[in-house]
PDB file of C-alpha atoms in Angstrom:
ATOM      1  CA  UNK A   1       0.549 -14.141 -16.942  1.00 39.00           C
ATOM      2  CA  UNK A   2       1.673 -10.555 -14.852  1.00 44.00           C
ATOM      3  CA  UNK A   3       0.502  -7.427 -16.093  1.00 48.00           C
ATOM      4  CA  UNK A   4       3.490  -5.630 -17.832  1.00 50.00           C
ATOM      5  CA  UNK A   5       3.575  -2.167 -19.479  1.00 51.00           C
ATOM      6  CA  UNK A   6       4.421  -2.278 -23.348  1.00 53.00           C
ATOM      7  CA  UNK A   7       7.615  -1.299 -24.134  1.00 55.00           C
ATOM      8  CA  UNK A   8       7.846   2.379 -24.895  1.00 52.00           C
ATOM      9  CA  UNK A   9       9.728   3.808 -27.890  1.00 52.00           C
ATOM     10  CA  UNK A  10      12.765   5.371 -27.087  1.00 56.00           C
ATOM     11  CA  UNK A  11      11.385   9.015 -27.848  1.00 58.00           C
ATOM     12  CA  UNK A  12       8.554   8.297 -24.946  1.00 74.00           C
ATOM     13  CA  UNK A  13      10.589   6.336 -22.486  1.00 75.00           C
ATOM     14  CA  UNK A  14       9.391   6.912 -18.952  1.00 87.00           C
ATOM     15  CA  UNK A  15      11.797   8.832 -16.475  1.00 93.00           C
ATOM     16  CA  UNK A  16      12.879   6.736 -13.433  1.00 94.00           C
ATOM     17  CA  UNK A  17      10.326   8.300 -11.118  1.00 95.00           C
ATOM     18  CA  UNK A  18       7.522   7.713 -13.649  1.00 94.00           C
ATOM     19  CA  UNK A  19       8.540   3.957 -14.080  1.00 94.00           C
ATOM     20  CA  UNK A  20       8.895   3.547 -10.157  1.00 95.00           C
ATOM     21  CA  UNK A  21       5.445   5.065  -9.480  1.00 95.00           C
ATOM     22  CA  UNK A  22       3.948   2.958 -12.324  1.00 94.00           C
ATOM     23  CA  UNK A  23       5.227  -0.165 -10.705  1.00 94.00           C
ATOM     24  CA  UNK A  24       3.846   1.010  -7.467  1.00 96.00           C
ATOM     25  CA  UNK A  25       0.530   1.647  -8.792  1.00 95.00           C
ATOM     26  CA  UNK A  26       0.489  -1.755 -10.603  1.00 93.00           C
ATOM     27  CA  UNK A  27       1.122  -3.247  -7.066  1.00 93.00           C
ATOM     28  CA  UNK A  28      -1.705  -1.065  -5.700  1.00 96.00           C
ATOM     29  CA  UNK A  29      -4.222  -1.819  -8.415  1.00 95.00           C
ATOM     30  CA  UNK A  30      -3.342  -5.684  -7.917  1.00 94.00           C
ATOM     31  CA  UNK A  31      -3.773  -5.441  -4.347  1.00 95.00           C
ATOM     32  CA  UNK A  32      -7.185  -3.473  -4.676  1.00 95.00           C
ATOM     33  CA  UNK A  33      -8.497  -6.249  -6.906  1.00 94.00           C
ATOM     34  CA  UNK A  34      -7.221  -9.406  -4.633  1.00 93.00           C
ATOM     35  CA  UNK A  35      -9.150  -7.602  -1.644  1.00 95.00           C
ATOM     36  CA  UNK A  36     -12.293  -6.095  -3.408  1.00 95.00           C
ATOM     37  CA  UNK A  37     -15.956  -7.471  -3.741  1.00 94.00           C
ATOM     38  CA  UNK A  38     -16.124  -9.268  -0.627  1.00 94.00           C
ATOM     39  CA  UNK A  39     -18.535  -8.881   2.118  1.00 94.00           C
ATOM     40  CA  UNK A  40     -17.384  -8.623   5.801  1.00 95.00           C
ATOM     41  CA  UNK A  41     -17.188 -12.265   6.325  1.00 94.00           C
ATOM     42  CA  UNK A  42     -15.113 -12.335   3.531  1.00 94.00           C
ATOM     43  CA  UNK A  43     -12.791  -9.950   4.741  1.00 93.00           C
ATOM     44  CA  UNK A  44     -12.454 -11.639   8.185  1.00 93.00           C
ATOM     45  CA  UNK A  45     -11.663 -15.116   6.728  1.00 92.00           C
ATOM     46  CA  UNK A  46      -8.328 -16.514   7.737  1.00 88.00           C
ATOM     47  CA  UNK A  47      -6.593 -19.590   6.320  1.00 85.00           C
ATOM     48  CA  UNK A  48      -3.907 -21.941   7.682  1.00 75.00           C
ATOM     49  CA  UNK A  49      -2.243 -20.970  10.887  1.00 80.00           C
ATOM     50  CA  UNK A  50      -2.428 -17.418  10.351  1.00 85.00           C
ATOM     51  CA  UNK A  51      -4.782 -14.720  11.873  1.00 89.00           C
ATOM     52  CA  UNK A  52      -4.192 -12.494   9.034  1.00 93.00           C
ATOM     53  CA  UNK A  53      -7.265 -11.247   7.177  1.00 96.00           C
ATOM     54  CA  UNK A  54      -8.090  -9.362   4.169  1.00 96.00           C
ATOM     55  CA  UNK A  55      -9.551  -6.512   5.945  1.00 97.00           C
ATOM     56  CA  UNK A  56      -6.570  -6.588   8.256  1.00 97.00           C
ATOM     57  CA  UNK A  57      -4.333  -6.097   5.164  1.00 97.00           C
ATOM     58  CA  UNK A  58      -6.318  -3.335   3.749  1.00 98.00           C
ATOM     59  CA  UNK A  59      -6.087  -1.233   6.848  1.00 98.00           C
ATOM     60  CA  UNK A  60      -2.345  -2.431   7.432  1.00 98.00           C
ATOM     61  CA  UNK A  61      -1.614  -1.135   3.870  1.00 98.00           C
ATOM     62  CA  UNK A  62      -3.748   2.186   4.509  1.00 98.00           C
ATOM     63  CA  UNK A  63      -1.457   2.628   7.629  1.00 98.00           C
ATOM     64  CA  UNK A  64       1.658   1.715   5.781  1.00 98.00           C
ATOM     65  CA  UNK A  65       0.694   4.350   3.248  1.00 98.00           C
ATOM     66  CA  UNK A  66       0.457   7.173   5.845  1.00 97.00           C
ATOM     67  CA  UNK A  67       3.447   6.113   7.878  1.00 97.00           C
ATOM     68  CA  UNK A  68       5.853   5.513   5.008  1.00 97.00           C
ATOM     69  CA  UNK A  69       5.138   7.823   2.449  1.00 98.00           C
ATOM     70  CA  UNK A  70       3.234  10.848   3.964  1.00 97.00           C
ATOM     71  CA  UNK A  71       4.996  10.739   7.472  1.00 98.00           C
ATOM     72  CA  UNK A  72       8.412   9.422   7.093  1.00 98.00           C
ATOM     73  CA  UNK A  73       9.039  10.386   3.272  1.00 98.00           C
ATOM     74  CA  UNK A  74       6.834  13.837   3.123  1.00 98.00           C
ATOM     75  CA  UNK A  75       7.028  15.035   6.747  1.00 98.00           C
ATOM     76  CA  UNK A  76       3.339  15.150   6.946  1.00 98.00           C
ATOM     77  CA  UNK A  77       1.260  14.350  10.190  1.00 97.00           C
ATOM     78  CA  UNK A  78      -0.498  10.926  10.349  1.00 96.00           C
ATOM     79  CA  UNK A  79      -3.755  12.338  10.182  1.00 95.00           C
ATOM     80  CA  UNK A  80      -7.166  10.540  11.104  1.00 95.00           C
ATOM     81  CA  UNK A  81      -7.668   7.829  12.354  1.00 97.00           C
ATOM     82  CA  UNK A  82      -3.936   6.933  12.997  1.00 97.00           C
ATOM     83  CA  UNK A  83      -3.006  10.183  15.121  1.00 95.00           C
ATOM     84  CA  UNK A  84      -5.865   8.866  17.893  1.00 96.00           C
ATOM     85  CA  UNK A  85      -4.540   5.280  18.162  1.00 97.00           C
ATOM     86  CA  UNK A  86      -2.247   4.179  20.950  1.00 96.00           C
ATOM     87  CA  UNK A  87       0.003   1.805  19.233  1.00 95.00           C
ATOM     88  CA  UNK A  88       2.196   1.196  22.079  1.00 96.00           C
ATOM     89  CA  UNK A  89      -0.869  -0.209  23.830  1.00 97.00           C
ATOM     90  CA  UNK A  90      -2.420  -1.939  21.041  1.00 96.00           C
ATOM     91  CA  UNK A  91       0.405  -2.680  18.382  1.00 95.00           C
ATOM     92  CA  UNK A  92      -1.750  -4.740  16.106  1.00 94.00           C
ATOM     93  CA  UNK A  93      -4.594  -2.174  16.137  1.00 96.00           C
ATOM     94  CA  UNK A  94      -4.985  -1.722  12.335  1.00 96.00           C
ATOM     95  CA  UNK A  95      -4.820  -5.777  11.765  1.00 96.00           C
ATOM     96  CA  UNK A  96      -7.532  -6.401  14.390  1.00 94.00           C
ATOM     97  CA  UNK A  97     -10.077  -3.609  13.620  1.00 96.00           C
ATOM     98  CA  UNK A  98      -9.344  -4.088  10.028  1.00 96.00           C
ATOM     99  CA  UNK A  99     -11.011  -7.543  10.398  1.00 93.00           C
ATOM    100  CA  UNK A 100     -14.162  -5.784  11.970  1.00 96.00           C
ATOM    101  CA  UNK A 101     -14.608  -2.896   9.689  1.00 96.00           C
ATOM    102  CA  UNK A 102     -17.286  -2.825   7.210  1.00 97.00           C
ATOM    103  CA  UNK A 103     -15.800  -3.491   3.520  1.00 97.00           C
ATOM    104  CA  UNK A 104     -16.750  -0.181   2.233  1.00 97.00           C
ATOM    105  CA  UNK A 105     -15.229   1.581   5.219  1.00 97.00           C
ATOM    106  CA  UNK A 106     -11.832  -0.235   4.845  1.00 97.00           C
ATOM    107  CA  UNK A 107     -11.509   0.298   1.101  1.00 97.00           C
ATOM    108  CA  UNK A 108     -12.457   4.035   1.415  1.00 98.00           C
ATOM    109  CA  UNK A 109      -9.631   4.514   4.146  1.00 98.00           C
ATOM    110  CA  UNK A 110      -7.150   2.705   1.979  1.00 98.00           C
ATOM    111  CA  UNK A 111      -8.022   4.651  -1.090  1.00 98.00           C
ATOM    112  CA  UNK A 112      -7.964   7.712   0.873  1.00 98.00           C
ATOM    113  CA  UNK A 113      -4.323   7.008   2.108  1.00 98.00           C
ATOM    114  CA  UNK A 114      -3.240   6.262  -1.428  1.00 98.00           C
ATOM    115  CA  UNK A 115      -4.495   9.693  -2.906  1.00 98.00           C
ATOM    116  CA  UNK A 116      -2.733  11.542   0.127  1.00 98.00           C
ATOM    117  CA  UNK A 117       0.308   9.338  -0.935  1.00 98.00           C
ATOM    118  CA  UNK A 118       0.223  10.137  -4.692  1.00 97.00           C
ATOM    119  CA  UNK A 119      -0.117  13.793  -4.016  1.00 98.00           C
ATOM    120  CA  UNK A 120       2.887  13.657  -1.132  1.00 98.00           C
ATOM    121  CA  UNK A 121       4.857  11.718  -3.552  1.00 98.00           C
ATOM    122  CA  UNK A 122       4.658  14.059  -6.376  1.00 98.00           C
ATOM    123  CA  UNK A 123       5.351  16.922  -4.572  1.00 98.00           C
ATOM    124  CA  UNK A 124       8.442  15.461  -2.842  1.00 98.00           C
ATOM    125  CA  UNK A 125       9.745  14.173  -6.169  1.00 98.00           C
ATOM    126  CA  UNK A 126       9.089  17.775  -7.543  1.00 97.00           C
ATOM    127  CA  UNK A 127      10.857  19.509  -4.506  1.00 98.00           C
ATOM    128  CA  UNK A 128      13.912  16.840  -3.806  1.00 98.00           C
ATOM    129  CA  UNK A 129      14.366  14.450  -6.824  1.00 97.00           C
ATOM    130  CA  UNK A 130      14.770  10.823  -6.373  1.00 97.00           C
ATOM    131  CA  UNK A 131      18.169  11.221  -4.900  1.00 97.00           C
ATOM    132  CA  UNK A 132      17.223  13.439  -2.482  1.00 98.00           C
ATOM    133  CA  UNK A 133      16.480  12.736   1.289  1.00 98.00           C
ATOM    134  CA  UNK A 134      13.308  11.277   2.954  1.00 98.00           C
ATOM    135  CA  UNK A 135      11.937  13.602   5.790  1.00 98.00           C
ATOM    136  CA  UNK A 136      13.265  11.104   8.770  1.00 95.00           C
ATOM    137  CA  UNK A 137      16.587   9.451   9.597  1.00 96.00           C
ATOM    138  CA  UNK A 138      17.319   5.857  10.792  1.00 94.00           C
ATOM    139  CA  UNK A 139      18.338   5.417  14.731  1.00 96.00           C
ATOM    140  CA  UNK A 140      22.082   4.775  13.042  1.00 97.00           C
ATOM    141  CA  UNK A 141      21.979   8.381  11.474  1.00 97.00           C
ATOM    142  CA  UNK A 142      21.353   7.193   7.881  1.00 96.00           C
ATOM    143  CA  UNK A 143      18.646   8.906   5.935  1.00 97.00           C
ATOM    144  CA  UNK A 144      17.098   7.040   3.123  1.00 97.00           C
ATOM    145  CA  UNK A 145      16.575   8.464  -0.434  1.00 97.00           C
ATOM    146  CA  UNK A 146      13.404   9.474  -2.095  1.00 98.00           C
ATOM    147  CA  UNK A 147      14.007   6.323  -4.401  1.00 97.00           C
ATOM    148  CA  UNK A 148      14.635   3.931  -1.479  1.00 96.00           C
ATOM    149  CA  UNK A 149      11.386   4.847  -0.207  1.00 96.00           C
ATOM    150  CA  UNK A 150       9.427   4.176  -3.215  1.00 97.00           C
ATOM    151  CA  UNK A 151      11.244   0.945  -3.986  1.00 96.00           C
ATOM    152  CA  UNK A 152      10.408  -0.231  -0.286  1.00 95.00           C
ATOM    153  CA  UNK A 153       6.699   0.727  -0.962  1.00 97.00           C
ATOM    154  CA  UNK A 154       6.869  -1.483  -4.021  1.00 96.00           C
ATOM    155  CA  UNK A 155       8.316  -4.443  -1.879  1.00 95.00           C
ATOM    156  CA  UNK A 156       5.783  -3.863   0.899  1.00 96.00           C
ATOM    157  CA  UNK A 157       2.979  -3.938  -1.721  1.00 96.00           C
ATOM    158  CA  UNK A 158       4.534  -7.060  -3.378  1.00 94.00           C
ATOM    159  CA  UNK A 159       4.667  -9.036  -0.062  1.00 94.00           C
ATOM    160  CA  UNK A 160       1.218  -8.189   1.032  1.00 95.00           C
ATOM    161  CA  UNK A 161      -0.361  -8.846  -2.341  1.00 94.00           C
ATOM    162  CA  UNK A 162       1.153 -12.325  -2.022  1.00 93.00           C
ATOM    163  CA  UNK A 163      -0.484 -12.676   1.470  1.00 94.00           C
ATOM    164  CA  UNK A 164      -3.854 -11.442  -0.175  1.00 94.00           C
ATOM    165  CA  UNK A 165      -3.720 -13.804  -2.994  1.00 92.00           C
ATOM    166  CA  UNK A 166      -3.517 -17.054  -0.608  1.00 92.00           C
ATOM    167  CA  UNK A 167      -6.208 -15.406   1.252  1.00 94.00           C
ATOM    168  CA  UNK A 168      -8.423 -14.438  -1.454  1.00 94.00           C
ATOM    169  CA  UNK A 169      -8.326 -17.956  -3.027  1.00 93.00           C
ATOM    170  CA  UNK A 170      -9.164 -19.694   0.036  1.00 92.00           C
ATOM    171  CA  UNK A 171     -12.008 -17.446   0.554  1.00 93.00           C
ATOM    172  CA  UNK A 172     -13.970 -17.512  -3.162  1.00 93.00           C
ATOM    173  CA  UNK A 173     -11.280 -19.282  -5.518  1.00 92.00           C
ATOM    174  CA  UNK A 174     -10.231 -15.704  -7.221  1.00 91.00           C
ATOM    175  CA  UNK A 175      -6.662 -16.555  -8.671  1.00 89.00           C
ATOM    176  CA  UNK A 176      -4.418 -14.547 -11.067  1.00 88.00           C
ATOM    177  CA  UNK A 177      -1.484 -12.235 -10.937  1.00 86.00           C
ATOM    178  CA  UNK A 178      -3.042  -9.090 -11.940  1.00 86.00           C
ATOM    179  CA  UNK A 179      -6.145  -7.233 -12.155  1.00 90.00           C
ATOM    180  CA  UNK A 180      -8.319  -7.950 -15.191  1.00 91.00           C
ATOM    181  CA  UNK A 181      -8.395  -4.666 -17.669  1.00 91.00           C
ATOM    182  CA  UNK A 182     -11.622  -3.718 -16.679  1.00 91.00           C
ATOM    183  CA  UNK A 183     -11.128  -3.797 -12.990  1.00 92.00           C
ATOM    184  CA  UNK A 184     -11.531  -0.174 -11.243  1.00 89.00           C
ATOM    185  CA  UNK A 185     -10.112   0.971  -7.917  1.00 88.00           C
TER     186      UNK A 185
END
């Protein structure tokens, strides 16, 4: 059974921004649950024909938080460790090194990226609203809205949480669509 928020009464209905951020945070929480509590071997495990690992996923999502929300949405710099990586020379750096990082380091990097994103998103929504522009333009000249960027982040988490679901089940049998109520990030 998937996690769903209770239906709000009409007088306390969330705003569209609150609803979007709630869905994004639910996806983040499920992703954290699927990737938590494993040792280094568990975070390095692969399945099927894929080289994808849970550690790589954790570090990749930390990069996506920085790239998509801090840089492209809010116009901030990448910050460490991303600004020191030559992605042209090593385009899969986060995937490769995420499989080698200590679990606590990978999860700390992700949590820091999420906290930075939360602040950046709050500031951007306050300044520009959901219909306002992101801080970058596609090569064809289009500039996505804040809403479009947040919806893309929800989709990114949904896709990679599915990957984490398969990998985690192969590692230790953990299954389920949502984190239990007592799980903390």
